[in-house]
Structures are given as C-alpha cells and as structure tokens.
Amino acid sequence: MNAFFRKNLLSAATLIVILIFFIAAAQGMNSQDFVITFLRGLSVGAVTFLVASGFSLIFGLLDVLNLAHGTLFMIGAYIGWTVFVRPDTFADLLTPFALILSGFALRDMYPLLSARVRLGLRMRRILPWALIIVSVLLLGLILPRYPIAGWNLDNYAESPVTYSFMASQGTPLPPPTATFDQISPALAIGGLLLASLFGSFGLFLFDQSVQRSPRLSWRSYAGFVVLLLVGLIAFIFNSALTAFLLGLNANWLFFIAVIVATLSGAGLGALMEATLIRPLYSRPIYQLMLTIGLSAIGVQIVQAVWGRPEFVMPKPTLFNGSGASCPATSFSSWWQGNCSTILLLGGRVRTYNEIFIPLIGLLVLVAVWILLQRTRLGMIIRAGVQDREMVEALGINVRRVFTMVFALGVGLATLGGALAAPSMGLSNAMGESFLLNALIALAIGGLTSYPGAALGSLLVGLIQQFIIKYGQIGISIPFTSIVLKPTPPIVPASTVLLMVIILLIMPNGLLGKKE
Amino acid sequence: MQKKAFSFFHNNRASLIVLFALVLLPFIVGLFEGASPIVVWENQGGISKFVEGLGIEIFILALYALSYDLIFGVTGLLSFGHAMFFAVGAYLTGIALKSFALSLPAVIGLVFLAAILQALLFGLVLPRVKGITFALVTLGMASMFHIIVTSSELGNYTGADVGLQGVMVPSFINPANERLRFYFVALVVLILIYLLYQRFVNSPTGRVCVAIRENEGRAKMLGYNTFAFKLAALMLSSFAAALAGVLHALYQPIVSPNVADLSFTVTALLIVLIGGVGTLSGALIGAFVYRLLDFGLRRYIGENASFITGTIYVAFVLFIPYGMVGTWRLKSFRVAQGWRRLLAAFKT
Amino acid sequence: MNHDIIVETINLSKQFGALVAVDNVNIKVRRNSLHAIIGPNGAGKTTFFNLLSGNIEPTSGKVMFKGSDLTHQPVHRMIHHGIGRSFQITNIFPNLTVFENVRLASQALEKSNFKFWMNVSRLEKCEYRTWEVIEKVGLKERAHAPARTLPHGDQRKLELGMILAPDPEVLLLDEPTAGMAAEQVPELLALIQEIQKTGNKTVILVEHNMNVVMSVSDIITVMHLGKVLAEGTPAEIAANREVQTAYLGGLYELNV
Ligand SMILES: Nc1ncnc2c1ncn2[C@@H]1O[C@H](COP(=O)(O)OP(=O)(O)OP(=O)(O)O)[C@@H](O)[C@H]1O
Ligand SMILES: [Mg+2]
C-alpha cells in the first residue's frame, strides 16, 4: 500500500494541481459559459481519444509509431462524407472494390499454387514483378473507363462544396448516371477480377517466408466467393441500391456512412500492416519514415480526389432540426423537434457536437475497454504490450494479432474522422492537428496506457477549450486591473507546455508504467 | 613526405573531383549560355546565377542535414525538434541584422552563444527522458519556439506567421549582387563543417558517441559518462544547424516560420535517410538528391509532386534501407571481398 | 579496518515489489582471491552483481570498496574505481568490430576522451593495450569482424576481453562461460585463473559448472533465495550437509 502510494504520488499531485487550475478556471466564468466550454472540451477530447487510443494500441503492441494516423483520421472523414452525401458514388464503388479485394481472400490457396509453379530461379524472381505490373496495367486500363458517378473538382457546380450544400438543404442533386466508356461491362468485370488475382498472387510471392502447409477447406474459398457475389450483386442491382440509399432516412444513411468509414479504415489498416509495415519490424526507425511517407501520400490522394478547399458534411436529421420548438429545453422536446441545439443551464449547446460526440466517445471507450479486458484477443494484446517476447514464446500467432490491432487502431481513427466531419468540417489539415493532439494526449497520459489515452485526451480537450474561451472573455489577474487575453497560438502552446512539463516530471506520463 | 601527400590525393580523389567540379560549376554553366567566366565572376550571368542559387540552397540544406546526422545517425538520439536549431540561427540573424543593426561578426558570435544555449536546453532533459520520449519532448520545445515566432505579440520582430522579411544583408555578401561569393562562402562553410565532423567521428569522443548509439547501457558500464558525450554531440550539431540557419537568413528574402516546423525536421530525417544514416557524406548526397528531386518534380509535374516524393520515400525505406551511401559501401565491401577471395584462390 | 578485504557488502538488500531478490547479504571478499558465488537459478546472483557494479540501487545496505562507500556511485564511475564487470547475457556492441569493442573498453580510462579534433589512432597506449587483450583472449584472427558475426563462444571471449582491457583491480564475472561449448570452458577458466594469479587481481565469479567452481575458487559463497546459505573453502562447501540438501539436492554431483 505504501509503495503503491509513493509510486503514484507524483501522478496524484499533478492531477490535483490540474484540478485546482480547473476549478479556478470554472470560477472565472458564468455557468452557461462553463457548461458550453466544458462540453466542447469533452467533444474535442472524445475525437482526440479516438485517434489517440488507436495510436497507443498500435504503439504499445507493435512498437510502431504510426505517424500516418492523423492522415487516416482525415481519410475516414472523407469516406464518411462520400457515403453520406454521395451514396450513388458509394454504390458505384462497391463493385470494383469488392472485385479488387477478392483475390486477396484466396491467400490460403496461393502456397499450393506457388508450389505447383515450377520455374527457374530467375523466373521466380521476375514472376511476382511481372504479375504485379500486369495487374497494375489492367487496373489502369479499366478503372478510368469504369462508370463511377462522382464530382468534378474543376466545376464549382459539381464540386464537393456544392453537393454538401445541397445535401444540407435536404435536396441532394440528382446524380448524373455514368456509363461504360468504350469497354463492355463483362470485359471490365473480368479484367478487374483478373487484375486482383494477379496482383494478390504477385504480392504473395514476395512474402516467401510464410509457407504454411495449406489445408484447404470451404473457408479458403468463402471470402472470395462472398466478395465476388457482393461485387456482382452490387453491379446488377446498382440502380436499385442507389435508389434505396438515396431514399433512406438521413439518420440511417449517416449510420451507414460511419460504419463504412470504420470498416474501410480497418481494412486499410490491415492492408498497410501486412504489406508495408511488416517487412520493417526489425528496423523501427524506418517504420517511422515509412509512416511519414504514407502520410504525405495520403494527403495528396485526398487532395487529388476531394480537392483542396474545405467543405462541410451535413449533420444527420436527428441533430439538424430548427423548428419552432427549438432550441430544445429538455431531452424530450429535443427528441420531438430533432433540434440542433439544446438549452442546458442557460447555455445553448449543440446536440451533435457537444452531446452526441462525447457520448459516442464514451461508448467506444467502454467497448474497447471490454474488448481488452474480457476477450481472448484483448488478453493477448495486453500481455503483448507488457512483454511481446513472452507472448511470442507462448506460440500465439502474433502476426495475426498484429494485423488485427493495426486494423482496430486505424478503424478507430477513421471512425473518429467520420464522426468529427459534421462538427468540424473537412479539410486537408485536419489530420495533422489531431495527430499532434493525440501525441500530446498520449505523452501526458502514458504512451502505451489505454486509460492514459483517455485521461490525456480529456485533459487536452478541456484545456484547449477553456483557453479559447478565456481568449474571448479574458482573465483578470487577481489584485490588478490587467485583463489577459490569450491569443490563438497560445492554445496549442498550452497543451504542448503541459506535455513537456509532465514528461520531464514523469517520463512515462501520468498513467504509464515504469520501465 | 611527398608520398604521403600524394596518397592523400589518391585516397580522396572522388571527393576532390566533386569539389573541383563544384568550384567550376558556375563558370561551366555560364559557358553553356555563352557567358565568359569574367561575366560570371561579375555576377551578371543569368543561368549561372540561377545555378549558383540552387547550389547555395543545396549547401544550406546539406549543412542542416549533416548536423542532424551527427545526433541521429552517429549518436542515435532521435530528436523531433531539430528544426529549432536551424530556426534559432535564422531568426536570430534576421532580427539582429534588421531590428538591431548588428555587424555580421557580432551576429555570428550571438548565434554561437545561442547554439550552445539551445543545445544545453535539449541536453538538460537528456538524463530524464530516453528514446521516443526524448523525441516528444524535443518536439514540444520546438513547437513552443514555432508558436512564439508566429505569435502576433512578437510580430514586430519575427513577422509573425508571414515570416521575417527585409533583412539588410551586408553588401559584400549580398546574394543579389555577390551571389558567386555567397556560393563559395556557403561551400567553404559546408566543407569545413564536414571535415570537422569527419574528424569528430574518428576522434575518441566520436567513437564513444557511436558506442552510445549501439548500446548505451554498455557504454555507461564501460565507464563513460554518456550524458556528457551526448551533450557534446548536441552542441556540435546545434552549432552547425544554427550556422545553416544564418546562411539561410542571409540568402533567402524571407525567413518563413516553416523552418521551425516539425516538417522541416522531417526533411532532415528524409535527407539523411536517402543518403544513408550515420554516414555523414550521405547527408550531402541526400541533400543534393532531395533538393533536385523536389525542384524537378515541382517544375515539371506541379502540385502533385509530393505524391511522387512520398512514394519515392516509401520505396527508399522498403528497398534501399541503408541509403545511397550505405548501400554503396556495402556493395563495394562485397566487391572487395570477392576480389580478395579470387586472389586467394590464385595463390594456393 | 582490514586491508585484506577489498570488497565488502553490509546488509545489502534489493526488493522487486514483493520479491526480495537479495536479502541482507554480508560478504567479504579478500584481496587477490578468486571468490565464487553459486546458487540455483533465481537465487539473486545477478541481482547481487548489479548492486555491486552500481547498475541498480539497493533498497538498503552498503557496498564498500577498499573501505570507502560506493553504494550510490553512478555506474560509469565504477571502472574508474577499479571495478569491472561482465554480463551473463552477452552485452557488446554488435555492429562494431571486435577491435572497436575492446578499444572502447580500454579507452574509457584515457584522459583525452573529449579531444574531438584528435584521431583515435593517436591514442597509442590504448591501441597497444587493445591488441594485447585481443591476443590474450584469442580473437586476433577475427579482430576486424563485426562482433555480431562471431559465434557465441567467441562473443563470450570478447565479453571477457572488454572487462580485461581497462585492467581493473576487481573483476566481476557473471557466468563467463554461459552457453559456451563444453570443451571451451576449461580453457577460458584457465585463462581467468591465470589473469587472477599473475596480475594480482580479485575475481568474483558466478558460475554454474560445479566441478569447475570447486577446482578453481579459493572461497565459495552459496546463495539461495537471496540469502547467503553458506560460505567456505571448496572442501567445506562440499561437505556442508545444509548446502547439499537445501540447494544441491542431487541436482549437481559434487566430486572434488
Ligand atoms: N528487474 C527485475 N524486476 C523484477 N524482478 C527481478 C528483476 N531482476 C531480477 N528479478 C528477480 O529476482 C530474482 C533473482 O534473479 P537473478 O537474475 O539475480 O538470479 P540469478 O541467481 O542470477 O539466476 P540465474 O542463475 O538464472 O542467472 C529472480 O526471481 C528474478 O525473477
Ligand atoms: Mg544470473
């Protein structure tokens, strides 16, 4: 008990100091300002947490400092926007994506296949490259001709900004239907499938280290068949699906958008880990470089596809009402009017930003906590964070766990992005600022500690919002008549300063383990 | 004696050829354009002046990357705040010249002091934080500096988020009129620092720094106070980076706050990675490749250039992990080994 | 003050959470003796060494060296006092050459470590010493190979070379033969014994190979569960019933 107390004395003292500051800050403003600022802090904290928790899981288990995490967060926002505002584009994209991925689902078959292929050493070297080049060529030929209803960055009337505006008005533009361009549909679909098979087999051939004895069962084909079916069905019933999605209630559509963003983030994460990160586990510093490079590439892709200007994503109707009964005075009146704001303790609080997002943050916090504490996977993850060699020695397939954790981490980030998009808008720079936030939060809370990620994010969110608020109302310094107004750059400075101080007192953060 | 001198030339012939080429470069480029060396000498040539400018930028970048290689590649300290070392030199020069009208030697003296101070600041935290935590703390310090120079309170001195402009550069080294001289000054500074660093790496102190990179615990156990050695490396690195900053402030019409940003540290990291971590000469080659790549891509491809640069970095990391110099050395090592084996076979 | 005692611990203890890894250990090591410490796995021998060499701080107690208190000295001062230490798990600079590894070890005592403009090869004494040590441990042929490319046995020799290079008065050797091929062990121990005898060194040795310990050491201390179980000459230890039942328990054969 005594030892425990002594070990946590510093953390406790720091928390008490922060608490005192917090109380002092609360004293300095009236209750409605306080409520709003507090809830805003929670909101920023929740989004930061979604980025930070995934980052920390990945760092803790894999020792990979994923500096592309912010970019992935941003990509999540853009994916969410696409599904929500342009469901027709989403429906069009389903087929090519499912087909391209389908080849990778056959990976259990490839060892068998590669054992069959009897080639000389030189051919063996060339083959994977040849396959990949053919695959890339096929994709390059087909994809530009494949009909995907999209937007046009060069034409303002068809730009994301306009589509967002129209969607927020409740009248989505009737999408221009695209048709195949000089290519027959059957050829296009066959070509995509072939490209996928070639590409995945080529990539597999690079990774010669895993030659598990293949035992084929129906599972080996199931993934492939499912993806193929999804692709074909989405293709045949494309117009029906589009009509269905367009006719859907905006709340459900939003829900779908968030789910799609999360899942595609998870997929992206798994892909990233398996193809790019994995070869570099023995060279940690290069992983860092790799993630920096990927981050730059990600930003460029987003700029190329969605453009550079900022735009917004409409809120789901549940939080978008502004009828006669708004702002709501109680939760029941909010439920009736779907008001975008609600009066709490005299303050007008935005329901989506300041109530919904913190709630979702809390939900994710609890869900991942349960995952970590109560499931086998969670147990392996926790053990792995403590001592990776040990887990490897126990003969657990760490590779698969690594991939899953990476997928989980990136999924959390893209979930955060999709959720944050309606409240803070989409911009090419949103990833960077939240990556910095998350880094600070983790440094404060402890780099590999899950509760630490939560605590750190909360502190970062609250401190930033309170300082912004004080920048508006000014701090009157006691016993003087000076009113200090912190300017905007002080906001990041304050949290950075807190980070440096805490790291110097406690290099492992508030809740981090001693090494 | 004569023989010794000859073998010096022989052993360093590649470097000497490069040096010679760099000295002649402005004149040769001038000849292509039909400008005689005298015209070039008098800073009238158009294209040669442009090439000189590009050369100066590369030298500055190389100096900066070199200083990063010393702490990261040689000593093994991962710092995310290296841009601050550079930015302090740049801003200090700019402000001292513009707002206080100090003379250039005084400015350099000031920068020297500041370099020592900032190395001490980074060194102060060394005993407490290691590895990635050190990276985060240095990132924090550099961000604070970035915030300070962009804050509107100091706008009169730093130019806030626009950057510092209107620095009065002493006329004898003014890059507009005396560009050739600037070119040679930058080249000489770079070479001097490079030679100093080469000596450092082969000195008792430098060897201990390498040992610290390899296995710090063991170095301590052998009886080295590793803190002091890391501090020495930081000082030397900070000094060169700040010097690069001085040249930057003198050469560029505007010192943008971007040079205090994390992305500028990442630039150093990328350059070192391209060239080869811990090789020193890699930093020089890396800076050359980086700047030309950046320039070429921006010029011929335009806005999407950084997509390609990003892809190139990823490819580098995956396929050429030891960088250009590192890979070259490894290969030549193998070639030498092969020769030896072949000769041995003949002997028996 | 007994000048015959060079290293002494007084009530030395180390606790890891609830586990007392080293429990009130009082050991006196005589100058120029070969003092062996034995004990089953987890007895706390390595932890005891870590306390002696300053790698970890004791929970309580003192480490005395030539009558002065070295308990809270930083690790890097130890070699300057004359205490060198080798590790049970090979701890070298894997990417540097064998020569460079040893040279770094002998350079530690140089005065000119901060002359950063001077070439290392001008530390001639240090260079000479390095070659001497490399020759002594028999790694001359591999001197310019990166340390990681050596076979395990040679890495153990290198580890020994790195402690010999600065020529300390007291050598703390933590299982110098760990993982070595059996036929190499006697050779290495003979070398250690020779160094100890001819150089007037004090060696504190942790070793698992009982036959060897019995034959080379002057004094043996038996540790068990962090405590000193017995101490005496090899013959006394072999005859000690308590040691036999409590620790040896038939695991090792004692044939002196
Ligand atoms: N840093 C540490 N933290 C927690 N427990 C430790 C630590 N180091 C050692 N221990 C524990 O202290 C006990 C003594 O370990 P020590 O390594 O000293 O044993 P040993 O006698 O050297 O064993 P061996 O013969 O295997 O080398 C062991 O139970 C070990 O688990
Ligand atoms: Mg041990």
Short mmCIF file of N, CA, C and O in Angstrom, two decimals, chain C residues 112-193:
data_model
loop_
_atom_site.label_atom_id
_atom_site.label_comp_id
_atom_site.label_asym_id
_atom_site.label_seq_id
_atom_site.Cartn_x
_atom_site.Cartn_y
_atom_site.Cartn_z
N SER C 112 42.01 11.84 -22.63
CA SER C 112 41.69 12.72 -23.75
C SER C 112 40.41 12.33 -24.47
O SER C 112 40.29 12.47 -25.67
N ASN C 113 39.45 11.86 -23.71
CA ASN C 113 38.22 11.42 -24.34
C ASN C 113 37.43 12.54 -24.99
O ASN C 113 36.56 12.31 -25.81
N PHE C 114 37.68 13.77 -24.60
CA PHE C 114 36.90 14.86 -25.18
C PHE C 114 37.69 15.67 -26.19
O PHE C 114 37.29 16.76 -26.56
N LYS C 115 38.82 15.12 -26.63
CA LYS C 115 39.56 15.82 -27.69
C LYS C 115 38.94 15.43 -29.02
O LYS C 115 39.37 14.47 -29.67
N PHE C 116 37.93 16.17 -29.42
CA PHE C 116 37.16 15.70 -30.57
C PHE C 116 37.82 16.06 -31.90
O PHE C 116 37.28 15.82 -32.96
N TRP C 117 38.98 16.69 -31.85
CA TRP C 117 39.67 17.00 -33.10
C TRP C 117 40.82 16.02 -33.36
O TRP C 117 41.48 16.06 -34.35
N MET C 118 41.00 15.12 -32.40
CA MET C 118 42.14 14.22 -32.49
C MET C 118 41.70 12.89 -33.06
O MET C 118 40.61 12.42 -32.79
N ASN C 119 42.56 12.26 -33.85
CA ASN C 119 42.21 10.94 -34.36
C ASN C 119 42.42 9.89 -33.28
O ASN C 119 43.41 9.94 -32.57
N VAL C 120 41.49 8.94 -33.20
CA VAL C 120 41.63 7.92 -32.15
C VAL C 120 42.91 7.16 -32.24
O VAL C 120 43.47 6.74 -31.24
N SER C 121 43.40 6.96 -33.47
CA SER C 121 44.57 6.09 -33.60
C SER C 121 45.79 6.72 -32.93
O SER C 121 46.81 6.08 -32.77
N ARG C 122 45.66 7.97 -32.55
CA ARG C 122 46.79 8.58 -31.86
C ARG C 122 46.83 8.24 -30.38
O ARG C 122 47.79 8.60 -29.68
N LEU C 123 45.82 7.55 -29.90
CA LEU C 123 45.88 7.04 -28.52
C LEU C 123 46.67 5.74 -28.58
O LEU C 123 46.11 4.66 -28.58
N GLU C 124 47.99 5.87 -28.63
CA GLU C 124 48.77 4.68 -28.94
C GLU C 124 48.77 3.65 -27.82
O GLU C 124 48.69 2.45 -28.06
N LYS C 125 48.78 4.13 -26.61
CA LYS C 125 48.79 3.20 -25.48
C LYS C 125 47.53 2.35 -25.50
O LYS C 125 47.55 1.14 -25.28
N CYS C 126 46.46 3.05 -25.81
CA CYS C 126 45.16 2.39 -25.83
C CYS C 126 45.12 1.34 -26.94
O CYS C 126 44.66 0.21 -26.75
N GLU C 127 45.67 1.69 -28.08
CA GLU C 127 45.72 0.78 -29.21
C GLU C 127 46.55 -0.48 -28.86
O GLU C 127 46.15 -1.60 -29.12
N TYR C 128 47.69 -0.20 -28.25
CA TYR C 128 48.59 -1.29 -27.87
C TYR C 128 47.88 -2.24 -26.91
O TYR C 128 47.89 -3.46 -27.09
N ARG C 129 47.26 -1.65 -25.91
CA ARG C 129 46.55 -2.44 -24.91
C ARG C 129 45.46 -3.28 -25.57
O ARG C 129 45.26 -4.45 -25.23
N THR C 130 44.78 -2.71 -26.52
CA THR C 130 43.69 -3.41 -27.20
C THR C 130 44.22 -4.67 -27.89
O THR C 130 43.66 -5.76 -27.72
N TRP C 131 45.32 -4.50 -28.63
CA TRP C 131 45.86 -5.68 -29.32
C TRP C 131 46.32 -6.73 -28.33
O TRP C 131 46.11 -7.93 -28.53
N GLU C 132 46.88 -6.25 -27.23
CA GLU C 132 47.36 -7.18 -26.20
C GLU C 132 46.19 -8.05 -25.70
O GLU C 132 46.29 -9.28 -25.63
N VAL C 133 45.09 -7.37 -25.40
CA VAL C 133 43.94 -8.08 -24.83
C VAL C 133 43.33 -9.02 -25.87
O VAL C 133 43.00 -10.17 -25.57
N ILE C 134 43.22 -8.53 -27.09
CA ILE C 134 42.62 -9.36 -28.14
C ILE C 134 43.44 -10.63 -28.31
O ILE C 134 42.90 -11.73 -28.46
N GLU C 135 44.72 -10.48 -28.25
CA GLU C 135 45.58 -11.64 -28.39
C GLU C 135 45.38 -12.59 -27.23
O GLU C 135 45.29 -13.80 -27.39
N LYS C 136 45.27 -12.01 -26.04
CA LYS C 136 45.14 -12.83 -24.83
C LYS C 136 43.87 -13.67 -24.88
O LYS C 136 43.90 -14.84 -24.54
N VAL C 137 42.78 -13.10 -25.31
CA VAL C 137 41.55 -13.89 -25.34
C VAL C 137 41.42 -14.67 -26.64
O VAL C 137 40.43 -15.37 -26.85
N GLY C 138 42.40 -14.55 -27.50
CA GLY C 138 42.43 -15.42 -28.68
C GLY C 138 41.47 -15.03 -29.79
O GLY C 138 40.83 -15.87 -30.40
N LEU C 139 41.33 -13.74 -30.03
CA LEU C 139 40.41 -13.31 -31.10
C LEU C 139 41.16 -12.56 -32.20
O LEU C 139 40.57 -11.82 -32.97
N LYS C 140 42.47 -12.78 -32.26
CA LYS C 140 43.26 -11.95 -33.16
C LYS C 140 42.81 -12.09 -34.62
O LYS C 140 42.73 -11.10 -35.35
N GLU C 141 42.46 -13.32 -34.99
CA GLU C 141 42.08 -13.52 -36.40
C GLU C 141 40.78 -12.78 -36.75
O GLU C 141 40.58 -12.37 -37.87
N ARG C 142 39.93 -12.66 -35.75
CA ARG C 142 38.61 -12.08 -36.04
C ARG C 142 38.55 -10.60 -35.68
O ARG C 142 37.47 -10.03 -35.62
N ALA C 143 39.68 -10.00 -35.43
CA ALA C 143 39.68 -8.65 -34.85
C ALA C 143 38.86 -7.65 -35.65
O ALA C 143 38.25 -6.75 -35.09
N HIS C 144 38.80 -7.80 -36.97
CA HIS C 144 38.09 -6.79 -37.75
C HIS C 144 36.72 -7.24 -38.23
O HIS C 144 36.12 -6.61 -39.09
N ALA C 145 36.23 -8.32 -37.65
CA ALA C 145 34.88 -8.76 -38.00
C ALA C 145 33.88 -8.06 -37.08
O ALA C 145 34.19 -7.80 -35.92
N PRO C 146 32.70 -7.72 -37.58
CA PRO C 146 31.68 -7.17 -36.69
C PRO C 146 31.34 -8.17 -35.60
O PRO C 146 31.26 -9.37 -35.86
N ALA C 147 31.17 -7.66 -34.39
CA ALA C 147 31.01 -8.56 -33.24
C ALA C 147 29.83 -9.50 -33.40
O ALA C 147 29.86 -10.62 -32.93
N ARG C 148 28.78 -9.03 -34.08
CA ARG C 148 27.59 -9.89 -34.17
C ARG C 148 27.84 -11.13 -35.02
O ARG C 148 27.10 -12.10 -34.94
N THR C 149 28.89 -11.07 -35.85
CA THR C 149 29.13 -12.23 -36.71
C THR C 149 29.92 -13.33 -36.01
O THR C 149 30.11 -14.40 -36.57
N LEU C 150 30.38 -13.06 -34.79
CA LEU C 150 31.15 -14.09 -34.08
C LEU C 150 30.24 -15.19 -33.58
O LEU C 150 29.09 -14.94 -33.24
N PRO C 151 30.77 -16.41 -33.51
CA PRO C 151 30.00 -17.47 -32.84
C PRO C 151 29.89 -17.15 -31.34
O PRO C 151 30.66 -16.35 -30.81
N HIS C 152 28.91 -17.78 -30.70
CA HIS C 152 28.60 -17.42 -29.33
C HIS C 152 29.82 -17.52 -28.40
O HIS C 152 30.07 -16.63 -27.60
N GLY C 153 30.57 -18.58 -28.56
CA GLY C 153 31.73 -18.77 -27.69
C GLY C 153 32.72 -17.62 -27.81
O GLY C 153 33.23 -17.11 -26.81
N ASP C 154 32.92 -17.16 -29.05
CA ASP C 154 33.85 -16.05 -29.26
C ASP C 154 33.28 -14.76 -28.68
O ASP C 154 34.02 -13.89 -28.21
N GLN C 155 31.96 -14.62 -28.72
CA GLN C 155 31.37 -13.43 -28.12
C GLN C 155 31.60 -13.42 -26.62
O GLN C 155 31.83 -12.36 -26.02
N ARG C 156 31.57 -14.58 -26.01
CA ARG C 156 31.88 -14.64 -24.57
C ARG C 156 33.32 -14.23 -24.31
O ARG C 156 33.63 -13.55 -23.34
N LYS C 157 34.20 -14.65 -25.22
CA LYS C 157 35.60 -14.26 -25.06
C LYS C 157 35.74 -12.75 -25.21
O LYS C 157 36.51 -12.11 -24.49
N LEU C 158 34.99 -12.21 -26.15
CA LEU C 158 35.04 -10.76 -26.36
C LEU C 158 34.55 -10.04 -25.10
O LEU C 158 35.13 -9.06 -24.65
N GLU C 159 33.47 -10.58 -24.52
CA GLU C 159 32.94 -10.01 -23.30
C GLU C 159 34.04 -9.98 -22.22
O GLU C 159 34.21 -8.98 -21.52
N LEU C 160 34.77 -11.07 -22.14
CA LEU C 160 35.86 -11.13 -21.17
C LEU C 160 36.95 -10.11 -21.52
O LEU C 160 37.47 -9.40 -20.65
N GLY C 161 37.24 -10.01 -22.82
CA GLY C 161 38.24 -9.05 -23.26
C GLY C 161 37.87 -7.63 -22.88
O GLY C 161 38.72 -6.82 -22.49
N MET C 162 36.58 -7.33 -22.97
CA MET C 162 36.14 -5.97 -22.68
C MET C 162 36.29 -5.63 -21.21
O MET C 162 36.39 -4.47 -20.85
N ILE C 163 36.26 -6.64 -20.36
CA ILE C 163 36.48 -6.32 -18.95
C ILE C 163 37.96 -6.30 -18.63
O ILE C 163 38.43 -5.55 -17.77
N LEU C 164 38.76 -7.05 -19.39
CA LEU C 164 40.21 -7.06 -19.12
C LEU C 164 40.87 -5.76 -19.59
O LEU C 164 41.83 -5.30 -18.98
N ALA C 165 40.34 -5.20 -20.67
CA ALA C 165 41.03 -4.09 -21.32
C ALA C 165 41.37 -2.92 -20.37
O ALA C 165 42.49 -2.43 -20.38
N PRO C 166 40.43 -2.46 -19.55
CA PRO C 166 40.78 -1.34 -18.66
C PRO C 166 41.58 -1.79 -17.45
O PRO C 166 41.92 -0.95 -16.62
N ASP C 167 41.87 -3.08 -17.34
CA ASP C 167 42.73 -3.59 -16.29
C ASP C 167 42.24 -3.23 -14.89
O ASP C 167 42.97 -2.59 -14.11
N PRO C 168 41.02 -3.63 -14.54
CA PRO C 168 40.51 -3.28 -13.21
C PRO C 168 41.11 -4.18 -12.14
O PRO C 168 41.62 -5.26 -12.43
N GLU C 169 41.03 -3.70 -10.91
CA GLU C 169 41.54 -4.49 -9.78
C GLU C 169 40.62 -5.65 -9.45
O GLU C 169 41.05 -6.72 -9.09
N VAL C 170 39.32 -5.34 -9.55
CA VAL C 170 38.32 -6.35 -9.20
C VAL C 170 37.52 -6.68 -10.45
O VAL C 170 37.04 -5.79 -11.14
N LEU C 171 37.43 -7.97 -10.74
CA LEU C 171 36.65 -8.38 -11.90
C LEU C 171 35.40 -9.11 -11.43
O LEU C 171 35.50 -10.11 -10.72
N LEU C 172 34.25 -8.60 -11.81
CA LEU C 172 33.00 -9.29 -11.50
C LEU C 172 32.59 -10.05 -12.75
O LEU C 172 32.24 -9.45 -13.76
N LEU C 173 32.66 -11.36 -12.70
CA LEU C 173 32.36 -12.15 -13.90
C LEU C 173 31.07 -12.92 -13.67
O LEU C 173 30.99 -13.81 -12.82
N ASP C 174 30.05 -12.56 -14.44
CA ASP C 174 28.76 -13.22 -14.28
C ASP C 174 28.64 -14.35 -15.30
O ASP C 174 28.37 -14.10 -16.48
N GLU C 175 28.86 -15.56 -14.85
CA GLU C 175 28.81 -16.74 -15.70
C GLU C 175 29.53 -16.52 -17.02
O GLU C 175 28.92 -16.51 -18.10
N PRO C 176 30.84 -16.32 -16.97
CA PRO C 176 31.58 -16.04 -18.21
C PRO C 176 31.47 -17.18 -19.22
O PRO C 176 31.65 -16.96 -20.40
N THR C 177 31.16 -18.35 -18.76
CA THR C 177 31.12 -19.47 -19.70
C THR C 177 29.71 -19.81 -20.14
O THR C 177 29.50 -20.82 -20.83
N ALA C 178 28.74 -18.98 -19.77
CA ALA C 178 27.34 -19.32 -20.06
C ALA C 178 27.15 -19.59 -21.55
O ALA C 178 27.51 -18.79 -22.40
N GLY C 179 26.61 -20.75 -21.86
CA GLY C 179 26.27 -21.07 -23.24
C GLY C 179 27.46 -21.45 -24.10
O GLY C 179 27.34 -21.63 -25.29
N MET C 180 28.62 -21.59 -23.49
CA MET C 180 29.79 -21.98 -24.28
C MET C 180 29.82 -23.48 -24.49
O MET C 180 29.27 -24.24 -23.70
N ALA C 181 30.47 -23.87 -25.56
CA ALA C 181 30.64 -25.30 -25.78
C ALA C 181 31.50 -25.87 -24.66
O ALA C 181 32.45 -25.23 -24.20
N ALA C 182 31.14 -27.07 -24.21
CA ALA C 182 31.76 -27.64 -23.02
C ALA C 182 33.28 -27.71 -23.13
O ALA C 182 33.99 -27.47 -22.16
N GLU C 183 33.78 -27.99 -24.32
CA GLU C 183 35.23 -28.17 -24.43
C GLU C 183 35.98 -26.84 -24.35
O GLU C 183 37.19 -26.82 -24.13
N GLN C 184 35.26 -25.73 -24.52
CA GLN C 184 35.95 -24.44 -24.43
C GLN C 184 36.06 -23.94 -22.99
O GLN C 184 36.85 -23.06 -22.70
N VAL C 185 35.18 -24.49 -22.12
CA VAL C 185 35.08 -23.94 -20.78
C VAL C 185 36.39 -24.00 -19.99
O VAL C 185 36.83 -22.99 -19.45
N PRO C 186 37.04 -25.17 -19.91
CA PRO C 186 38.27 -25.23 -19.10
C PRO C 186 39.31 -24.23 -19.57
O PRO C 186 39.96 -23.57 -18.75
N GLU C 187 39.42 -24.08 -20.88
CA GLU C 187 40.39 -23.15 -21.46
C GLU C 187 40.15 -21.74 -20.93
O GLU C 187 41.06 -21.05 -20.47
N LEU C 188 38.88 -21.32 -20.97
CA LEU C 188 38.55 -19.96 -20.55
C LEU C 188 38.81 -19.78 -19.06
O LEU C 188 39.33 -18.76 -18.62
N LEU C 189 38.43 -20.82 -18.29
CA LEU C 189 38.62 -20.69 -16.85
C LEU C 189 40.10 -20.67 -16.49
O LEU C 189 40.52 -19.95 -15.58
N ALA C 190 40.87 -21.43 -17.24
CA ALA C 190 42.31 -21.41 -17.02
C ALA C 190 42.84 -20.00 -17.26
O ALA C 190 43.67 -19.48 -16.50
N LEU C 191 42.31 -19.39 -18.30
CA LEU C 191 42.71 -18.01 -18.61
C LEU C 191 42.37 -17.07 -17.47
O LEU C 191 43.18 -16.26 -17.03
N ILE C 192 41.15 -17.21 -16.96
CA ILE C 192 40.73 -16.35 -15.85
C ILE C 192 41.64 -16.55 -14.64
O ILE C 192 42.09 -15.59 -14.01
N GLN C 193 41.91 -17.82 -14.38
CA GLN C 193 42.75 -18.12 -13.22
C GLN C 193 44.16 -17.53 -13.40
O GLN C 193 44.72 -16.95 -12.48
#
